[in-house]
Amino acid sequence: MNKRIFAQRLLDWYHENQRLLPWRETRDPYRIWLSEIILQQTRVAQGLPYYQKFIEAFPSIHHLAAAPEQKVLRLWQGLGYYSRARNLHACAQRVVHDFGGTFPSTYTQLLDLPGIGPYTAAAIASISFGEPVAVVDGNVFRVLARVFGLDDDITRPPAKAKFTRLANELLASEPPDLFNQALMEFGALQCTPKAPNCPECPLVKNCEAFRQQRVHEFPVKSKKAAVRHRHLSYIVFAHAEKVLMKPRTDKDIWRGLYEFHLVETKTRRSASAIIKASGLPLGRAVVISKPVSYQHLLSHQRLHIQLIRVKLTTAGQAQRIQQKVGGNFFSPRQVERLPKPIIIHQYLQDSKRAAS
Ligand code: SF4
């Protein structure tokens, strides 16, 4: 397909169909960056309230940089992929510390900041500073693979380089901010993964995948890694209306978030087996409740979670357990302010509902 025609039809479509979103009304790199980090792996409808909460809590990069990490993680709660939140915070501190709070203005300089990869650097450089550099994300892979009939495996680096080259050629004579936003929006609304609207598509006459009636075969992706199953049992130690929680420190999911005492096993185990496996000196001064179970799906992991509430009836018992497992006893108000994995938040909400 002629590259000029592709770009023109895409931009015409964008003028007619773009959604009105707060980050489209600004060129402020802080806001563009914030929206791009929030929207990675997240749908616009889910990300929008987070964007608004962050702008309200941290109106400038200086506010974000000065905030405690715990506050940033708490606001992020529910979005998942928490390394994004930690990098967001680290990046804000770097921009304030090394650049006086002003984002660097080139793609290459932006790439050097924590949590900013080629996609985000291209988005900020093109939208905020007009640099002609194309964004390439899942939407862009899909649209280009279909329109140009490219059957390269997009999980492999050579394909990434090829698509990036093509996207940059297509963008070359267009306003980079508009072209990039148009291509992303076209992938999100028109040429969607499962239900592309081909009959009403401005590119249908030149779309190679449509011509070959193979729309759903593009883009080509090799099979995903198998999902790993994990069995996480939490012992929720409760004493005098407080619960024992501690931050996760391992290089694993949810680092920096607060959880209860964890016992991880290779297979599903009963509550009594978990209590026994924990090796903790529980003695008789406890009341063990029926476990509550949840499942939680991450990108490559399925978590089978059970929570076993153990009520410690004496202060001495609570002290001994705390010395053994670490952490602190927190009141419900304090727990509310702690950053937590969404599944623990859900458990606390369910327990509150059940008790009222
Ligand atoms: S015709 Fe269908 S597959 Fe081709 S670009 Fe348009 S929406 Fe996508």
Tab-separated table of N, CA and C in Angstrom, residues 236-334:
chain	number	residue	atom	x	y	z
A	236	VAL	N	-3.375	-15.074	58.624
A	236	VAL	CA	-3.743	-13.709	59.013
A	236	VAL	C	-3.788	-13.674	60.540
A	237	PHE	N	-2.708	-13.240	61.155
A	237	PHE	CA	-2.670	-13.184	62.618
A	237	PHE	C	-3.431	-11.948	63.090
A	238	ALA	N	-4.434	-12.176	63.938
A	238	ALA	CA	-5.250	-11.060	64.417
A	238	ALA	C	-5.192	-11.024	65.938
A	239	HIS	N	-5.065	-9.795	66.463
A	239	HIS	CA	-5.076	-9.652	67.921
A	239	HIS	C	-5.631	-8.269	68.269
A	240	ALA	N	-6.601	-8.252	69.137
A	240	ALA	CA	-7.185	-6.992	69.617
A	240	ALA	C	-7.529	-6.056	68.451
A	241	GLU	N	-8.282	-6.532	67.484
A	241	GLU	CA	-8.753	-5.752	66.317
A	241	GLU	C	-7.634	-5.359	65.358
A	242	LYS	N	-6.430	-5.847	65.587
A	242	LYS	CA	-5.338	-5.503	64.670
A	242	LYS	C	-4.884	-6.751	63.919
A	243	VAL	N	-4.253	-6.563	62.750
A	243	VAL	CA	-3.716	-7.715	62.012
A	243	VAL	C	-2.228	-7.498	61.742
A	244	LEU	N	-1.522	-8.602	61.674
A	244	LEU	CA	-0.072	-8.538	61.456
A	244	LEU	C	0.210	-8.493	59.950
A	245	MET	N	0.961	-7.460	59.526
A	245	MET	CA	1.327	-7.359	58.097
A	245	MET	C	2.780	-6.936	57.979
A	246	LYS	N	3.357	-7.276	56.830
A	246	LYS	CA	4.755	-6.877	56.599
A	246	LYS	C	4.957	-6.660	55.103
A	247	PRO	N	5.953	-5.824	54.734
A	247	PRO	CA	6.161	-5.575	53.303
A	247	PRO	C	6.905	-6.724	52.635
A	248	ARG	N	6.600	-6.969	51.380
A	248	ARG	CA	7.330	-7.999	50.628
A	248	ARG	C	8.669	-7.431	50.190
A	249	THR	N	9.698	-8.217	50.408
A	249	THR	CA	11.023	-7.711	50.051
A	249	THR	C	11.657	-8.536	48.948
A	250	ASP	N	11.126	-9.741	48.685
A	250	ASP	CA	11.743	-10.616	47.684
A	250	ASP	C	11.679	-10.002	46.297
A	251	LYS	N	12.604	-10.465	45.435
A	251	LYS	CA	12.536	-10.067	44.021
A	251	LYS	C	11.476	-10.937	43.377
A	252	ASP	N	10.267	-10.564	43.529
A	252	ASP	CA	9.153	-11.408	43.104
A	252	ASP	C	7.992	-10.459	42.830
A	253	ILE	N	6.823	-11.009	42.580
A	253	ILE	CA	5.651	-10.145	42.423
A	253	ILE	C	5.421	-9.341	43.703
A	254	TRP	N	4.790	-8.169	43.547
A	254	TRP	CA	4.298	-7.358	44.667
A	254	TRP	C	5.384	-6.830	45.608
A	255	ARG	N	6.585	-6.650	45.130
A	255	ARG	CA	7.647	-6.152	46.018
A	255	ARG	C	7.251	-4.773	46.578
A	256	GLY	N	7.425	-4.600	47.896
A	256	GLY	CA	7.100	-3.325	48.542
A	256	GLY	C	5.662	-3.257	49.034
A	257	LEU	N	4.803	-4.184	48.602
A	257	LEU	CA	3.414	-4.170	49.079
A	257	LEU	C	3.305	-4.969	50.380
A	258	TYR	N	2.280	-4.675	51.156
A	258	TYR	CA	2.120	-5.339	52.455
A	258	TYR	C	1.245	-6.578	52.331
A	259	GLU	N	1.650	-7.622	53.044
A	259	GLU	CA	0.891	-8.876	53.026
A	259	GLU	C	0.905	-9.483	54.425
A	260	PHE	N	0.134	-10.550	54.596
A	260	PHE	CA	0.127	-11.295	55.854
A	260	PHE	C	1.284	-12.307	55.808
A	261	HIS	N	1.380	-13.109	56.865
A	261	HIS	CA	2.468	-14.096	56.891
A	261	HIS	C	2.203	-15.168	55.827
A	262	LEU	N	3.192	-15.363	54.950
A	262	LEU	CA	2.984	-16.233	53.785
A	262	LEU	C	3.669	-17.578	53.949
A	263	VAL	N	2.934	-18.625	53.589
A	263	VAL	CA	3.540	-19.958	53.461
A	263	VAL	C	3.243	-20.403	52.030
A	264	GLU	N	4.299	-20.561	51.222
A	264	GLU	CA	4.079	-21.004	49.840
A	264	GLU	C	4.402	-22.483	49.729
A	265	THR	N	3.525	-23.242	49.077
A	265	THR	CA	3.738	-24.681	48.940
A	265	THR	C	3.622	-25.072	47.469
A	266	LYS	N	4.120	-26.272	47.144
A	266	LYS	CA	4.104	-26.685	45.727
A	266	LYS	C	2.707	-27.117	45.288
A	267	THR	N	1.915	-27.610	46.251
A	267	THR	CA	0.561	-28.059	45.927
A	267	THR	C	-0.407	-27.454	46.945
A	268	ARG	N	-1.689	-27.658	46.683
A	268	ARG	CA	-2.685	-27.144	47.635
A	268	ARG	C	-2.630	-27.956	48.928
A	269	ARG	N	-2.622	-27.277	50.087
A	269	ARG	CA	-2.568	-27.967	51.381
A	269	ARG	C	-3.707	-27.466	52.253
A	270	SER	N	-4.111	-28.307	53.199
A	270	SER	CA	-5.202	-27.911	54.093
A	270	SER	C	-4.689	-26.847	55.078
A	271	ALA	N	-5.639	-26.165	55.725
A	271	ALA	CA	-5.260	-25.119	56.685
A	271	ALA	C	-4.399	-25.695	57.806
A	272	SER	N	-4.786	-26.895	58.307
A	272	SER	CA	-4.012	-27.432	59.435
A	272	SER	C	-2.597	-27.812	58.977
A	273	ALA	N	-2.471	-28.299	57.727
A	273	ALA	CA	-1.130	-28.639	57.226
A	273	ALA	C	-0.278	-27.372	57.081
A	274	ILE	N	-0.921	-26.286	56.677
A	274	ILE	CA	-0.178	-25.014	56.520
A	274	ILE	C	0.286	-24.511	57.888
A	275	ILE	N	-0.610	-24.577	58.858
A	275	ILE	CA	-0.249	-24.115	60.213
A	275	ILE	C	0.930	-24.953	60.720
A	276	LYS	N	0.850	-26.250	60.460
A	276	LYS	CA	1.926	-27.134	60.913
A	276	LYS	C	3.233	-26.799	60.176
A	277	ALA	N	3.108	-26.621	58.839
A	277	ALA	CA	4.309	-26.337	58.028
A	277	ALA	C	4.955	-25.013	58.433
A	278	SER	N	4.165	-24.081	58.972
A	278	SER	CA	4.730	-22.769	59.337
A	278	SER	C	5.720	-22.903	60.496
A	279	GLY	N	5.579	-23.963	61.303
A	279	GLY	CA	6.504	-24.195	62.419
A	279	GLY	C	6.392	-23.146	63.516
A	280	LEU	N	5.273	-22.424	63.559
A	280	LEU	CA	5.149	-21.333	64.539
A	280	LEU	C	4.593	-21.844	65.873
A	281	PRO	N	5.011	-21.224	66.968
A	281	PRO	CA	4.592	-21.680	68.300
A	281	PRO	C	3.187	-21.184	68.638
A	282	LEU	N	2.167	-21.818	68.060
A	282	LEU	CA	0.816	-21.295	68.271
A	282	LEU	C	0.192	-21.760	69.580
A	283	GLY	N	0.565	-22.904	70.050
A	283	GLY	CA	0.009	-23.386	71.309
A	283	GLY	C	-1.504	-23.470	71.238
A	284	ARG	N	-2.149	-23.281	72.389
A	284	ARG	CA	-3.602	-23.434	72.411
A	284	ARG	C	-4.348	-22.109	72.374
A	285	ALA	N	-3.610	-21.018	72.644
A	285	ALA	CA	-4.309	-19.742	72.781
A	285	ALA	C	-4.645	-19.102	71.435
A	286	VAL	N	-5.246	-19.879	70.544
A	286	VAL	CA	-5.606	-19.332	69.237
A	286	VAL	C	-6.962	-19.868	68.801
A	287	VAL	N	-7.614	-19.099	67.890
A	287	VAL	CA	-8.848	-19.584	67.266
A	287	VAL	C	-8.616	-19.528	65.762
A	288	ILE	N	-8.712	-20.674	65.092
A	288	ILE	CA	-8.430	-20.707	63.654
A	288	ILE	C	-9.745	-20.726	62.873
A	289	SER	N	-9.914	-19.758	61.942
A	289	SER	CA	-11.159	-19.705	61.169
A	289	SER	C	-11.034	-20.525	59.899
A	290	LYS	N	-12.186	-20.839	59.317
A	290	LYS	CA	-12.226	-21.574	58.048
A	290	LYS	C	-11.500	-20.746	56.969
A	291	PRO	N	-10.640	-21.370	56.149
A	291	PRO	CA	-9.916	-20.567	55.157
A	291	PRO	C	-10.838	-19.975	54.078
A	292	VAL	N	-10.387	-18.843	53.536
A	292	VAL	CA	-11.107	-18.198	52.428
A	292	VAL	C	-10.187	-18.304	51.214
A	293	SER	N	-10.751	-18.715	50.068
A	293	SER	CA	-9.892	-18.942	48.886
A	293	SER	C	-10.199	-17.970	47.749
A	294	TYR	N	-9.159	-17.647	46.992
A	294	TYR	CA	-9.281	-16.793	45.803
A	294	TYR	C	-8.337	-17.334	44.732
A	295	GLN	N	-8.640	-16.965	43.498
A	295	GLN	CA	-7.668	-17.217	42.425
A	295	GLN	C	-7.344	-15.870	41.801
A	296	HIS	N	-6.108	-15.710	41.385
A	296	HIS	CA	-5.709	-14.438	40.797
A	296	HIS	C	-4.787	-14.739	39.628
A	297	LEU	N	-5.117	-14.143	38.486
A	297	LEU	CA	-4.335	-14.436	37.278
A	297	LEU	C	-3.411	-13.267	36.959
A	298	LEU	N	-2.123	-13.546	36.876
A	298	LEU	CA	-1.165	-12.538	36.421
A	298	LEU	C	-0.750	-12.936	35.006
A	299	SER	N	0.176	-12.180	34.390
A	299	SER	CA	0.453	-12.488	32.986
A	299	SER	C	0.973	-13.916	32.777
A	300	HIS	N	1.852	-14.399	33.652
A	300	HIS	CA	2.372	-15.755	33.470
A	300	HIS	C	2.191	-16.629	34.697
A	301	GLN	N	1.343	-16.221	35.595
A	301	GLN	CA	1.169	-16.989	36.827
A	301	GLN	C	-0.317	-17.056	37.194
A	302	ARG	N	-0.726	-18.238	37.640
A	302	ARG	CA	-2.061	-18.326	38.241
A	302	ARG	C	-1.853	-18.575	39.729
A	303	LEU	N	-2.356	-17.655	40.553
A	303	LEU	CA	-2.147	-17.761	41.992
A	303	LEU	C	-3.373	-18.386	42.640
A	304	HIS	N	-3.147	-19.457	43.387
A	304	HIS	CA	-4.206	-20.086	44.162
A	304	HIS	C	-3.947	-19.643	45.601
A	305	ILE	N	-4.840	-18.821	46.103
A	305	ILE	CA	-4.557	-18.169	47.387
A	305	ILE	C	-5.576	-18.606	48.433
A	306	GLN	N	-5.099	-18.951	49.621
A	306	GLN	CA	-6.047	-19.148	50.714
A	306	GLN	C	-5.583	-18.312	51.911
A	307	LEU	N	-6.551	-17.806	52.644
A	307	LEU	CA	-6.231	-16.980	53.809
A	307	LEU	C	-6.856	-17.631	55.033
A	308	ILE	N	-6.010	-17.842	56.019
A	308	ILE	CA	-6.444	-18.546	57.233
A	308	ILE	C	-6.309	-17.547	58.381
A	309	ARG	N	-7.434	-17.201	58.957
A	309	ARG	CA	-7.378	-16.208	60.047
A	309	ARG	C	-7.098	-16.916	61.361
A	310	VAL	N	-6.077	-16.446	62.056
A	310	VAL	CA	-5.720	-17.037	63.345
A	310	VAL	C	-5.829	-15.947	64.401
A	311	LYS	N	-6.804	-16.118	65.287
A	311	LYS	CA	-6.998	-15.087	66.316
A	311	LYS	C	-6.142	-15.427	67.519
A	312	LEU	N	-5.241	-14.524	67.876
A	312	LEU	CA	-4.358	-14.739	69.025
A	312	LEU	C	-5.047	-14.136	70.246
A	313	THR	N	-5.282	-14.958	71.237
A	313	THR	CA	-6.128	-14.487	72.332
A	313	THR	C	-5.353	-13.792	73.455
A	314	THR	N	-4.045	-13.929	73.482
A	314	THR	CA	-3.306	-13.238	74.554
A	314	THR	C	-2.225	-12.332	73.947
A	315	ALA	N	-1.895	-11.288	74.713
A	315	ALA	CA	-0.878	-10.336	74.252
A	315	ALA	C	0.484	-11.024	74.136
A	316	GLY	N	0.767	-11.933	75.067
A	316	GLY	CA	2.052	-12.636	75.038
A	316	GLY	C	2.198	-13.448	73.767
A	317	GLN	N	1.121	-14.104	73.391
A	317	GLN	CA	1.102	-14.895	72.158
A	317	GLN	C	1.392	-14.004	70.934
A	318	ALA	N	0.707	-12.828	70.891
A	318	ALA	CA	0.878	-11.903	69.766
A	318	ALA	C	2.334	-11.440	69.688
A	319	GLN	N	2.910	-11.168	70.826
A	319	GLN	CA	4.295	-10.700	70.866
A	319	GLN	C	5.261	-11.780	70.358
A	320	ARG	N	5.030	-13.009	70.808
A	320	ARG	CA	5.919	-14.108	70.391
A	320	ARG	C	5.849	-14.312	68.867
A	321	ILE	N	4.631	-14.276	68.340
A	321	ILE	CA	4.467	-14.469	66.885
A	321	ILE	C	5.147	-13.332	66.121
A	322	GLN	N	4.953	-12.111	66.605
A	322	GLN	CA	5.558	-10.966	65.921
A	322	GLN	C	7.083	-11.083	65.911
A	323	GLN	N	7.645	-11.509	67.049
A	323	GLN	CA	9.112	-11.677	67.110
A	323	GLN	C	9.570	-12.724	66.103
A	324	LYS	N	8.773	-13.742	65.938
A	324	LYS	CA	9.147	-14.852	65.057
A	324	LYS	C	9.047	-14.481	63.566
A	325	VAL	N	7.905	-13.860	63.179
A	325	VAL	CA	7.677	-13.646	61.744
A	325	VAL	C	7.987	-12.223	61.285
A	326	GLY	N	8.192	-11.287	62.213
A	326	GLY	CA	8.463	-9.897	61.833
A	326	GLY	C	7.173	-9.150	61.541
A	327	GLY	N	7.289	-7.937	60.995
A	327	GLY	CA	6.118	-7.125	60.684
A	327	GLY	C	5.553	-6.434	61.911
A	328	ASN	N	4.385	-5.840	61.726
A	328	ASN	CA	3.739	-5.101	62.811
A	328	ASN	C	2.244	-5.390	62.815
A	329	PHE	N	1.628	-5.171	63.981
A	329	PHE	CA	0.163	-5.249	64.046
A	329	PHE	C	-0.397	-3.873	63.690
A	330	PHE	N	-1.326	-3.858	62.730
A	330	PHE	CA	-1.912	-2.592	62.269
A	330	PHE	C	-3.414	-2.574	62.542
A	331	SER	N	-3.915	-1.387	62.892
A	331	SER	CA	-5.367	-1.211	63.081
A	331	SER	C	-6.023	-1.160	61.694
A	332	PRO	N	-7.364	-1.338	61.621
A	332	PRO	CA	-8.027	-1.255	60.301
A	332	PRO	C	-7.740	0.051	59.573
A	333	ARG	N	-7.675	1.162	60.302
A	333	ARG	CA	-7.393	2.453	59.641
A	333	ARG	C	-6.003	2.478	59.032
A	334	GLN	N	-5.040	1.937	59.780
A	334	GLN	CA	-3.662	1.908	59.257
A	334	GLN	C	-3.567	0.966	58.054
